[in-house]
Tab-separated table of C-alpha atoms in Angstrom:
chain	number	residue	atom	x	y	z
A	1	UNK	CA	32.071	-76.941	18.389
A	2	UNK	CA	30.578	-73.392	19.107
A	3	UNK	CA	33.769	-72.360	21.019
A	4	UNK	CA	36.189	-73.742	18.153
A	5	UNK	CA	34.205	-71.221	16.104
A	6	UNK	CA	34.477	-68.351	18.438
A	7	UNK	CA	38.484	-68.731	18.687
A	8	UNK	CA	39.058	-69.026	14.527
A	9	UNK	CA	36.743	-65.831	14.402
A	10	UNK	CA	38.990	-63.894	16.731
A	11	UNK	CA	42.594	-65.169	15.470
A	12	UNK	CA	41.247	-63.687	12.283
A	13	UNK	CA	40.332	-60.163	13.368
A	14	UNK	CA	43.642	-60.321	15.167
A	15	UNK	CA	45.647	-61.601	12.503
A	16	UNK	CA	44.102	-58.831	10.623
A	17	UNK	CA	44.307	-55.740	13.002
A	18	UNK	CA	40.993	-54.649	12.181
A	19	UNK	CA	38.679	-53.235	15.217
A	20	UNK	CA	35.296	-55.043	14.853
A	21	UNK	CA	33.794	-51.507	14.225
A	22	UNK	CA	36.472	-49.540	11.807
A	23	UNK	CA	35.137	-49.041	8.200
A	24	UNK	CA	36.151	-51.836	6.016
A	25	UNK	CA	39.601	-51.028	3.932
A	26	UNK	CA	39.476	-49.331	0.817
A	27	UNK	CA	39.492	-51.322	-2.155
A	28	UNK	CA	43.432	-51.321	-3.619
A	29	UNK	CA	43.229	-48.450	-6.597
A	30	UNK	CA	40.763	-46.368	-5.466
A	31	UNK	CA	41.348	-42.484	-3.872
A	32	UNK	CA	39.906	-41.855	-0.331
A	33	UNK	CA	39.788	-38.436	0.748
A	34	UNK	CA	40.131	-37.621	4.338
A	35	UNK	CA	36.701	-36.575	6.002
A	36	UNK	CA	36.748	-32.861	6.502
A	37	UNK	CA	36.240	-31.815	10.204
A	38	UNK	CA	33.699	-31.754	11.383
A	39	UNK	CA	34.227	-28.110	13.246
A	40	UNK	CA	34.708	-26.809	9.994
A	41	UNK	CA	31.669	-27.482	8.619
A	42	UNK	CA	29.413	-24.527	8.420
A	43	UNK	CA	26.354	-24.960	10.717
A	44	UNK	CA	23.018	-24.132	8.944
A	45	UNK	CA	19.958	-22.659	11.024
A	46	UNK	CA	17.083	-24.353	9.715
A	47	UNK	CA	14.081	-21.974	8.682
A	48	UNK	CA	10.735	-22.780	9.733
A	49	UNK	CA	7.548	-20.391	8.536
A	50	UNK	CA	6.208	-18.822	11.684
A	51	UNK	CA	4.169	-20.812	13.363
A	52	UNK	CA	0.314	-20.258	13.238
A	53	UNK	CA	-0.428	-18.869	15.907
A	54	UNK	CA	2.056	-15.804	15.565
A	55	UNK	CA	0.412	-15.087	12.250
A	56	UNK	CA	-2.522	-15.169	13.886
A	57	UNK	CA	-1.729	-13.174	16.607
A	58	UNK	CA	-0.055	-10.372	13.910
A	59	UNK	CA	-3.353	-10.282	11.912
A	60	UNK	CA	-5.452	-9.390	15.209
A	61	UNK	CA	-3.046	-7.097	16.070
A	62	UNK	CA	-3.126	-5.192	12.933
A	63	UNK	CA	-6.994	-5.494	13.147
A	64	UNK	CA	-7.015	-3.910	16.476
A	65	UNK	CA	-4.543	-1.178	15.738
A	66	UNK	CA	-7.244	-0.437	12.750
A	67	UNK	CA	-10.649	-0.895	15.339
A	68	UNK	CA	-9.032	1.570	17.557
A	69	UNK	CA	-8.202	4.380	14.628
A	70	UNK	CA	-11.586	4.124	13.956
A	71	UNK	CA	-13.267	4.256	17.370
A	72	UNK	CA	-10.952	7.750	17.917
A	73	UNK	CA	-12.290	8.707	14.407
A	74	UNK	CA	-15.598	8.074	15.721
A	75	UNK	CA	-15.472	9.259	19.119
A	76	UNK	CA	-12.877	12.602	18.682
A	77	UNK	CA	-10.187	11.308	20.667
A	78	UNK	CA	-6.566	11.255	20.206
A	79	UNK	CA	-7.463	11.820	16.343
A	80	UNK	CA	-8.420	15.270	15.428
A	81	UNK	CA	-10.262	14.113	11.862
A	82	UNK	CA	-12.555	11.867	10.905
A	83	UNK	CA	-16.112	11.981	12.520
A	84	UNK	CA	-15.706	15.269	14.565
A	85	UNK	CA	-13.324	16.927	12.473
A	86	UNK	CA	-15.233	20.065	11.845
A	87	UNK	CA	-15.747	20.323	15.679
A	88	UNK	CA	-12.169	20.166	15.992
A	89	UNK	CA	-11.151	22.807	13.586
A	90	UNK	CA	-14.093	25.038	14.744
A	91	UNK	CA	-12.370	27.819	15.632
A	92	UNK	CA	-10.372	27.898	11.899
A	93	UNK	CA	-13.677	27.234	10.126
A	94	UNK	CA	-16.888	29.055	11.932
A	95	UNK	CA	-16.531	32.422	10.478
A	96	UNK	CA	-15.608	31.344	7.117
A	97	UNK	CA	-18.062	30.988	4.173
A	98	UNK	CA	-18.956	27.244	2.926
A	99	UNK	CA	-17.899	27.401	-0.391
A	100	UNK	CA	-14.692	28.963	0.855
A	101	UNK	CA	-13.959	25.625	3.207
A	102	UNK	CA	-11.772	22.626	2.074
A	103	UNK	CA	-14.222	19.918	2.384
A	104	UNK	CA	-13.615	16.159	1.327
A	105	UNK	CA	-16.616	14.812	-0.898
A	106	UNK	CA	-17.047	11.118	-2.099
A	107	UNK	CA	-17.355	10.631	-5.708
A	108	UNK	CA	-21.052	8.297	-6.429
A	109	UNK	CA	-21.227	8.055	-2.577
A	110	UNK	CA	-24.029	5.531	-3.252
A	111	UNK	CA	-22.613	3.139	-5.336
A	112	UNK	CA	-21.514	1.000	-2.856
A	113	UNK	CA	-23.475	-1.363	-3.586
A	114	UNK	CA	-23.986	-1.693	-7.064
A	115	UNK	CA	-25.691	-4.936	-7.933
A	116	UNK	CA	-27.173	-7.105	-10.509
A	117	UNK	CA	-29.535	-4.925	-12.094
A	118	UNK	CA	-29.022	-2.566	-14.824
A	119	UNK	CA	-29.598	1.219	-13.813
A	120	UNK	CA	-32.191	4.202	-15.978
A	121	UNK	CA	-28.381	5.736	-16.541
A	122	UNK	CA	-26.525	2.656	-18.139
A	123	UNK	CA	-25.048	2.993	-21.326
A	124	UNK	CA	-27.609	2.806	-24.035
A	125	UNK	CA	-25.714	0.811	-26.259
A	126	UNK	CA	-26.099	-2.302	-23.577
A	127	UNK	CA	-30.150	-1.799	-23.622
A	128	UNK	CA	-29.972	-2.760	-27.140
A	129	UNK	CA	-27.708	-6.323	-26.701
A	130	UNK	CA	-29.818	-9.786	-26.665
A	131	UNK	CA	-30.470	-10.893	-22.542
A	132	UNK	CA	-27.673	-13.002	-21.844
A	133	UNK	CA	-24.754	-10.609	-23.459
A	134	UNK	CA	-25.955	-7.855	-20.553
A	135	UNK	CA	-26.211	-10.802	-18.118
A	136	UNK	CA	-22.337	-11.793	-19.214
A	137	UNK	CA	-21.325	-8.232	-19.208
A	138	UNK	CA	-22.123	-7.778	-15.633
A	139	UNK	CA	-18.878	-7.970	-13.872
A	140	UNK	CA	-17.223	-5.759	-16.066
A	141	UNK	CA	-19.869	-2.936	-15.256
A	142	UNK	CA	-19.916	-3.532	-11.973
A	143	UNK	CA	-15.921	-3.174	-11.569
A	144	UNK	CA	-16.634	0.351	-13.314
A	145	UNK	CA	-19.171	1.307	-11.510
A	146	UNK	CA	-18.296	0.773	-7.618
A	147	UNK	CA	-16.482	3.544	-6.794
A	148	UNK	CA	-17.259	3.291	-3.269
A	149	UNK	CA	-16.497	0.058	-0.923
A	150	UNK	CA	-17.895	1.549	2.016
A	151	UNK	CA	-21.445	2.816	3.286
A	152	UNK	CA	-22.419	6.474	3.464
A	153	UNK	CA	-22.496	6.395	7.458
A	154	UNK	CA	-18.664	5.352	7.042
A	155	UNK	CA	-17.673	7.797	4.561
A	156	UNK	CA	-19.300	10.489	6.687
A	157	UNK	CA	-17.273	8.996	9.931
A	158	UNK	CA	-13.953	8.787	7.617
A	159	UNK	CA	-14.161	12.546	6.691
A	160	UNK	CA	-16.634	13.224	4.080
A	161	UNK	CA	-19.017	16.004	4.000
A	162	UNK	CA	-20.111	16.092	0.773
A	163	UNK	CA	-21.753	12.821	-1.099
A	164	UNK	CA	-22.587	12.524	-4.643
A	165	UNK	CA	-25.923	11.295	-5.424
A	166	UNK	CA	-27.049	9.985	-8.561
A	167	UNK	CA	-31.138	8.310	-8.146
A	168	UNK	CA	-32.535	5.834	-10.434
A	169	UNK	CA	-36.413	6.322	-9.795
A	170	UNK	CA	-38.926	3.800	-10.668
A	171	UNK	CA	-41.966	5.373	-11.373
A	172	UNK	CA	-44.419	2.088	-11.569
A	173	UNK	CA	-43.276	1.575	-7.454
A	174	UNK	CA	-42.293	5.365	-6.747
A	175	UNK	CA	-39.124	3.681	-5.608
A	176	UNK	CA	-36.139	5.407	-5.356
A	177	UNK	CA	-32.185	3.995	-5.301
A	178	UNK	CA	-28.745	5.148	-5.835
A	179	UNK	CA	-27.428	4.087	-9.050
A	180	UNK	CA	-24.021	4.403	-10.993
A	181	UNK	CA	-24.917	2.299	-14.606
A	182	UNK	CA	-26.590	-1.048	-11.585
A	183	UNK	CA	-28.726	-0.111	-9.145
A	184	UNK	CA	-27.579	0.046	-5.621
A	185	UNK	CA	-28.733	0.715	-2.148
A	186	UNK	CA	-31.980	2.293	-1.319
A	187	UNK	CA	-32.367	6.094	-1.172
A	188	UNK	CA	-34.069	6.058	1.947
A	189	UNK	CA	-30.968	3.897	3.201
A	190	UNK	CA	-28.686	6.598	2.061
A	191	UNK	CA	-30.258	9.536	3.704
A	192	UNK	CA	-30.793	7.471	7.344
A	193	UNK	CA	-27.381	6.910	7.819
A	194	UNK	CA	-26.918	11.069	7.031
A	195	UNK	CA	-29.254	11.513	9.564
A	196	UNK	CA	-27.955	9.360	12.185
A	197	UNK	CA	-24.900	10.833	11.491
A	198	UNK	CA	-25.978	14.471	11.894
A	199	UNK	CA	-28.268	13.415	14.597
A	200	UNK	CA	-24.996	12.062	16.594
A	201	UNK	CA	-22.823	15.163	16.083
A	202	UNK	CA	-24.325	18.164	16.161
A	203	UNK	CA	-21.568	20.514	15.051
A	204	UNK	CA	-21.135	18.695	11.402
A	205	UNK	CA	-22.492	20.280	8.299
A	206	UNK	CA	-23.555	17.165	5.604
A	207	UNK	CA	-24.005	18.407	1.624
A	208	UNK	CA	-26.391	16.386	-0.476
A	209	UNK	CA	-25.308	16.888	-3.907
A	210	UNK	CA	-28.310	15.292	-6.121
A	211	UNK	CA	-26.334	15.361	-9.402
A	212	UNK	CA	-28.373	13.333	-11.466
A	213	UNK	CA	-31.912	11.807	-11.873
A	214	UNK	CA	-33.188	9.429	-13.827
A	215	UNK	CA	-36.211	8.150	-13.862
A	216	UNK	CA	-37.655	4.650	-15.388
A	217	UNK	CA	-41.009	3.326	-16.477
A	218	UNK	CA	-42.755	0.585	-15.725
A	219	UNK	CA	-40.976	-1.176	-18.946
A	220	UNK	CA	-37.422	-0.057	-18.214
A	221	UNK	CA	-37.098	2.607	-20.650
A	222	UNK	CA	-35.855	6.186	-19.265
A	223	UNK	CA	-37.859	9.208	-19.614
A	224	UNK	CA	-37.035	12.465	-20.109
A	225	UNK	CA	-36.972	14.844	-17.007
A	226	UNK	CA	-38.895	17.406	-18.193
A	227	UNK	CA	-41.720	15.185	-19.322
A	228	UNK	CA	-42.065	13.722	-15.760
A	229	UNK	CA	-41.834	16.788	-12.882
A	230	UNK	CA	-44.297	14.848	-10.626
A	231	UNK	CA	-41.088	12.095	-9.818
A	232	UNK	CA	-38.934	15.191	-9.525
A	233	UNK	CA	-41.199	16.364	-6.662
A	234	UNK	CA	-41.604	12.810	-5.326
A	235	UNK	CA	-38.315	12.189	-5.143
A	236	UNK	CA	-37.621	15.445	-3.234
A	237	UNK	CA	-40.590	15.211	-1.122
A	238	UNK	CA	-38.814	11.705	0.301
A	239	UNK	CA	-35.710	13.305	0.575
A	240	UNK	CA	-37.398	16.105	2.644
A	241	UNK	CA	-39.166	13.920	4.964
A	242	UNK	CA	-35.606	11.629	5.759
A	243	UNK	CA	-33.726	14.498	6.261
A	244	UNK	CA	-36.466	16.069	8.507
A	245	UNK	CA	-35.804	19.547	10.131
A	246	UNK	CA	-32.094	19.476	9.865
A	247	UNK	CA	-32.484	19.212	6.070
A	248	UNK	CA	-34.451	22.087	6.233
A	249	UNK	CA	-32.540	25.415	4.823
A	250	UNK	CA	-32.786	28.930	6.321
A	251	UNK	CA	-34.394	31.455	3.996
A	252	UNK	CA	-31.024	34.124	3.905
A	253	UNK	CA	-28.842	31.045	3.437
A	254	UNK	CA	-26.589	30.904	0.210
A	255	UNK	CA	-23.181	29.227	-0.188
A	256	UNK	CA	-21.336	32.401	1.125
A	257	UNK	CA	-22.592	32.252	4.144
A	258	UNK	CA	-20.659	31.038	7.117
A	259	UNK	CA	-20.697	27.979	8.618
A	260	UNK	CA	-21.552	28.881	11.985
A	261	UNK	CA	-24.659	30.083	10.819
A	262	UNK	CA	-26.266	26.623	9.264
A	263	UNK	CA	-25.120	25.766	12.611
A	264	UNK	CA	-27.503	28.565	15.024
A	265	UNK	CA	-30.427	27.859	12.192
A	266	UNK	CA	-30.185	23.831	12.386
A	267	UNK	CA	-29.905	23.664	8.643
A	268	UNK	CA	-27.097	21.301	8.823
A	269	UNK	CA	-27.696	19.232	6.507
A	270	UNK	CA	-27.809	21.224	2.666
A	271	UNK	CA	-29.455	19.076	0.061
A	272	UNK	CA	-28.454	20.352	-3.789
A	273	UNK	CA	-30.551	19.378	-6.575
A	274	UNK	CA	-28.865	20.054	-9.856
A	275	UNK	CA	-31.245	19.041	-11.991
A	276	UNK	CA	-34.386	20.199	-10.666
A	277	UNK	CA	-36.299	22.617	-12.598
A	278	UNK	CA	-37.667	24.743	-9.779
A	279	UNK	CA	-37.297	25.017	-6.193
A	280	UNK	CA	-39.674	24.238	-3.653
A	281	UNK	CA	-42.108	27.003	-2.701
A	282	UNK	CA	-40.715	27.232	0.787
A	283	UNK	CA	-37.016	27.115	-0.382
A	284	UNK	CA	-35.387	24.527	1.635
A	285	UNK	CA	-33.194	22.976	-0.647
A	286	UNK	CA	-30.571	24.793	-3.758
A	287	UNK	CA	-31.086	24.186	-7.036
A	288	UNK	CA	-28.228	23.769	-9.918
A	289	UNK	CA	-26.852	27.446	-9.858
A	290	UNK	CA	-25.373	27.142	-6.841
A	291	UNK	CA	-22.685	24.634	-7.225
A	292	UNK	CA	-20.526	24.077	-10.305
A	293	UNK	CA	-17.444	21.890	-11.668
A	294	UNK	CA	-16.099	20.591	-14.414
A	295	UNK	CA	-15.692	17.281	-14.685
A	296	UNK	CA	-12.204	16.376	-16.398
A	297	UNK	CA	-13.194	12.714	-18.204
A	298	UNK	CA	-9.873	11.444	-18.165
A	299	UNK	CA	-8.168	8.112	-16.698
A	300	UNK	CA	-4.880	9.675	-16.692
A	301	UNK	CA	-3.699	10.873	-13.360
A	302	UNK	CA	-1.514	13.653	-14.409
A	303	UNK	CA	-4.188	15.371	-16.344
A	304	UNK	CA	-6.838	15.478	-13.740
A	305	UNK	CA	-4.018	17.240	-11.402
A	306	UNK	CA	-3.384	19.525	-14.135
A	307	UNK	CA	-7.008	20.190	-15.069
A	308	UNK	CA	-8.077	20.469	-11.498
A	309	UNK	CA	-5.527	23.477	-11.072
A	310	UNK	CA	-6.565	25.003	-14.251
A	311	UNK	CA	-9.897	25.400	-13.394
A	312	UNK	CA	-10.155	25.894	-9.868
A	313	UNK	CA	-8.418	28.934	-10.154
A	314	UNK	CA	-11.344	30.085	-12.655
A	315	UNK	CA	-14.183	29.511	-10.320
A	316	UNK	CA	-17.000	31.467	-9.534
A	317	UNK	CA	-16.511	33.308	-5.844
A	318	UNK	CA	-20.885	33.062	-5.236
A	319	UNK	CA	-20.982	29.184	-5.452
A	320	UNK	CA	-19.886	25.886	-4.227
A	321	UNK	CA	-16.784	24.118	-6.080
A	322	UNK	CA	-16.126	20.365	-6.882
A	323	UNK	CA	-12.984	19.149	-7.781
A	324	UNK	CA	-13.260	15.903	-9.327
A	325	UNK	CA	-9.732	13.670	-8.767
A	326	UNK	CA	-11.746	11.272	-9.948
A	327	UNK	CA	-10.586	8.587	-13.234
A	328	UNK	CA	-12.896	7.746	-16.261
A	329	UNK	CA	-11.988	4.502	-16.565
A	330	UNK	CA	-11.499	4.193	-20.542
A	331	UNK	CA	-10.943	1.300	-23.471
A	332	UNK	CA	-8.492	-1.235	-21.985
A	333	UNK	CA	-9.406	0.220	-18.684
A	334	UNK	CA	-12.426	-2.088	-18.497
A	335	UNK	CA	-10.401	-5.360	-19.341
A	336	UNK	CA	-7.853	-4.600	-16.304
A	337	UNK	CA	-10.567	-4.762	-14.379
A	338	UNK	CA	-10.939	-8.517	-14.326
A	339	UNK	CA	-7.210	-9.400	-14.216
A	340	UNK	CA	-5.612	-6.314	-11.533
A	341	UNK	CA	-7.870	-4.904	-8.289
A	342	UNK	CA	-9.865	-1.898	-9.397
A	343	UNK	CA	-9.335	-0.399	-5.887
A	344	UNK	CA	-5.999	0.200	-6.932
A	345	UNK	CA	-7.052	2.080	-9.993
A	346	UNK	CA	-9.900	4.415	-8.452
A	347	UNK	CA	-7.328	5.106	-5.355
A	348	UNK	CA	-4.264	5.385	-7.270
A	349	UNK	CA	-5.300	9.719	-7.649
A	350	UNK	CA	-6.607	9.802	-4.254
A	351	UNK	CA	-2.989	9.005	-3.060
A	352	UNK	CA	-1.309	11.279	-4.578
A	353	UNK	CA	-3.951	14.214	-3.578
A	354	UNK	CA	-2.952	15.030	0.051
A	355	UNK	CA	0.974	15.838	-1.572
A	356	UNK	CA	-0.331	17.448	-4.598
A	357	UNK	CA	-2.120	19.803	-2.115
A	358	UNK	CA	1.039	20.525	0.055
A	359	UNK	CA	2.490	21.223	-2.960
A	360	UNK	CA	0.439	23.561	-4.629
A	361	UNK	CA	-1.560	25.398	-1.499
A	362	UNK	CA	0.656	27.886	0.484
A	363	UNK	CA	0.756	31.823	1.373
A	364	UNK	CA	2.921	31.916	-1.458
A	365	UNK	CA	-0.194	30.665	-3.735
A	366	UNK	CA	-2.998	32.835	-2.347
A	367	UNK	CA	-5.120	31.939	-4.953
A	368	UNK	CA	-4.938	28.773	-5.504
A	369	UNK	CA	-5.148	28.104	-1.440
A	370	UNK	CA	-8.343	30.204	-1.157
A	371	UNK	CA	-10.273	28.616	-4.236
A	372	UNK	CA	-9.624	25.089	-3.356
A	373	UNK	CA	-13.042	23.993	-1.595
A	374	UNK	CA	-14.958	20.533	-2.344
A	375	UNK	CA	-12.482	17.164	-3.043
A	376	UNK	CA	-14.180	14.292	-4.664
A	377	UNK	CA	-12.131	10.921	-4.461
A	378	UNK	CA	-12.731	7.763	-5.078
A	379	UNK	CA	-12.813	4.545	-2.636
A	380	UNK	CA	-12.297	6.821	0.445
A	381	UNK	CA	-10.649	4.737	3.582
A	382	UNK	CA	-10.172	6.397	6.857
A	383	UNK	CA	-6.713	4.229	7.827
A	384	UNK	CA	-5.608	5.560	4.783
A	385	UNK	CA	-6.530	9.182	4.168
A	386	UNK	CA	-6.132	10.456	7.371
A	387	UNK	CA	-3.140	12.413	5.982
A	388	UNK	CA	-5.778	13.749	3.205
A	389	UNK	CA	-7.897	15.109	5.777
A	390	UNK	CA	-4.415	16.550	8.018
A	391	UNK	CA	-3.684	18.347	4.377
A	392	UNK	CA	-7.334	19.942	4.448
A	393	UNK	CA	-6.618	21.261	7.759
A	394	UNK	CA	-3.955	23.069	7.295
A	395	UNK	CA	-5.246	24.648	4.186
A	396	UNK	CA	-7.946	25.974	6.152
A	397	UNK	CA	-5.301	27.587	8.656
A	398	UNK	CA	-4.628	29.224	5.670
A	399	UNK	CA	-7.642	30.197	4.427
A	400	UNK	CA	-8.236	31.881	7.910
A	401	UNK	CA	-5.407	33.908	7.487
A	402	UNK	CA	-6.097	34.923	3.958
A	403	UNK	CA	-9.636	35.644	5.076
A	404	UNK	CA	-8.823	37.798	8.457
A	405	UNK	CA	-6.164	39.805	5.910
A	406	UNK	CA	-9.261	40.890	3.579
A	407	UNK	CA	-11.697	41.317	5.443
């Protein structure tokens, strides 16, 4: 039976001239295109995201390229800015005067650290909202008030010679912090990484601008000043014992002398107190009259470019001079904050400076290039500014000429 079945199965594919595997005839009526050929066909490389491990590998890369910048930062190698830069540049910079040098300051050095708690020199119109509208309105302060994301020690390896210090002072504790609207890190914080800093390189000069005070009673209202000259003194006698001998200014010393001599008299580290209404007996620090600047309260970027060579150009030629390229952030300002980075905002000046610089300070512009002395920016990154600091340096090239031509 089985083999009857076998032959009827194969007189039928014969009879029909079909190959047991050829496609089955088209059904009578309908169009059948020809397959195109296949060596026609274009060939598509498939795309596959990198694998892990290359990203991986990129991102330590990248982190190494960045550990090394800022080990030659640290120890003066192959980079001539950055933690030894005013050893490098000694010969441009010994014989000329400190407030004649193009030093790079950070703008509220401190405020790094900004936390949770409301500072004495927050707005007053947030003291008087109920508990929980300050507690909600937190984040947006803070945004403002950071304009740091790095520690003093790192600003001073990354350039920096000149830090802007505003104290909130508790006077129930005697404790002292850096503030900027929340209070942040601890004063005696700030000045041990200044003299760690100083301690480890011995031909850098460190300015301690103290531009504000304010000082808090055991309530959490702010007092006046001049009704409280015993936290004035307390303040300055802490500051004095961080900064130790260092900190410690030469009688003869004013802002027009040069730098090599805070150098030969170890004062090298020059605390400013702008708000203190007398000096110490034994002089060792400067009070308000010897630094000034004018502080441009703008969050335009064009205007504080504009201001900055308006006034600088005005300056007294006995005392120290401060640039602010520094935004005020403003209205809307404070909304942006929570949807866009606020680094971007507080740096956005800062790059622009070193080509606003190149631009404006040349032999051509004597006296423009010769006034130009303290630079306060904001969020200050040594990966990043390195070009700032480059721009400094060759100003003070031509400062040195300018300066051997008059003397």
């Amino acid at each position: 039976m089985h083999h009857l079945l076998c032959r009827f199965f194969l007189t039928t594919l014969y009879a029909c001239r079909i190959s047991p595997l050829s496609p089955p005839p088209p059904f009578e009526g309908r169009r059948v295109s020809s397959p195109r050929p296949t060596a026609l066909l274009p060939r598509k490389t498939p795309s596959f995201p990198p694998p892990k491990q290359a990203q991986r590998s990129r991102l330590l890369t990248a982190n190494r390229d960045k550990k090394k910048f800022m080990r030659d930062l640290d120890e003066g190698g192959c980079v001539a800015t950055g933690a030894r830069w005013m050893e490098a540049q000694w010969d441009t910079i010994a014989d000329l005067p400190l407030n004649r040098i193009a030093l790079l300051g950070t703008h509220n050095s401190g405020s790094y650290a900004c936390g949770g708690r409301y500072a004495g020199d927050a707005p007053g119109e947030i003291a008087s909202l109920p508990k929980f509208v300050r507690r909600g309105l937190l984040p947006i302060v803070r945004s403002w008030a950071q304009c740091q994301n790095t520690t003093v020690l790192k600003q001073l390896r990354s350039g920096a010679r000149m830090l802007d210090l505003r104290i909130h002072f508790e006077k129930a504790t005697n404790a002292a912090f850096a503030c900027h609207g929340l209070v942040s890190a601890p004063l005696s914080t700030l000045l041990n990484h200044v003299r760690v800093f100083v301690d480890n390189h011995p031909h850098e000069v460190v300015v301690l601008n103290v531009h504000r005070m304010h000082v808090v009673s055991a309530e959490g209202r702010s007092l006046e000043l001049g009704s409280v000259p015993e936290c004035i003194a307390e303040v300055m006698d802490q500051i004095g014992k961080a900064v130790g001998s260092s900190g410690r200014l030469a009688m003869d010393l004013t802002p027009q002398s040069p730098l090599k001599r805070f150098i030969e008299e170890n004062s090298r580290i020059v605390v400013i107190n702008r708000h203190a209404p007398f000096e110490a007996a034994d002089r060792w620090y400067w009070s308000h009259p010897h630094v000034e600047n004018d502080w441009p309260d703008s969050n335009e970027v064009n205007r504080l470019f504009t201001h900055a060579a308006e006034t600088v150009v005005q300056r007294a030629s006995d005392k120290m001079h401060i640039m602010e390229l520094v935004r005020t952030p403003q209205g809307i300002d404070f909304v942006k904050f929570l949807l866009y980075p606020k680094r971007a905002y507080f740096r956005k000046p800062t790059d622009r400076t070193a080509v606003w610089l190149q631009q404006h300070c040349h032999l051509e512009n004597p006296i423009m290039t010769d006034s130009v002395n303290i630079i306060f920016v904001d969020m200050l990154d040594a990966h990043l500014d390195s070009h700032l600091l480059k721009a400094l340096a060759d100003i003070n090239k031509m400062k040195l000429r300018l300066f051997l031509q008059n003397k």
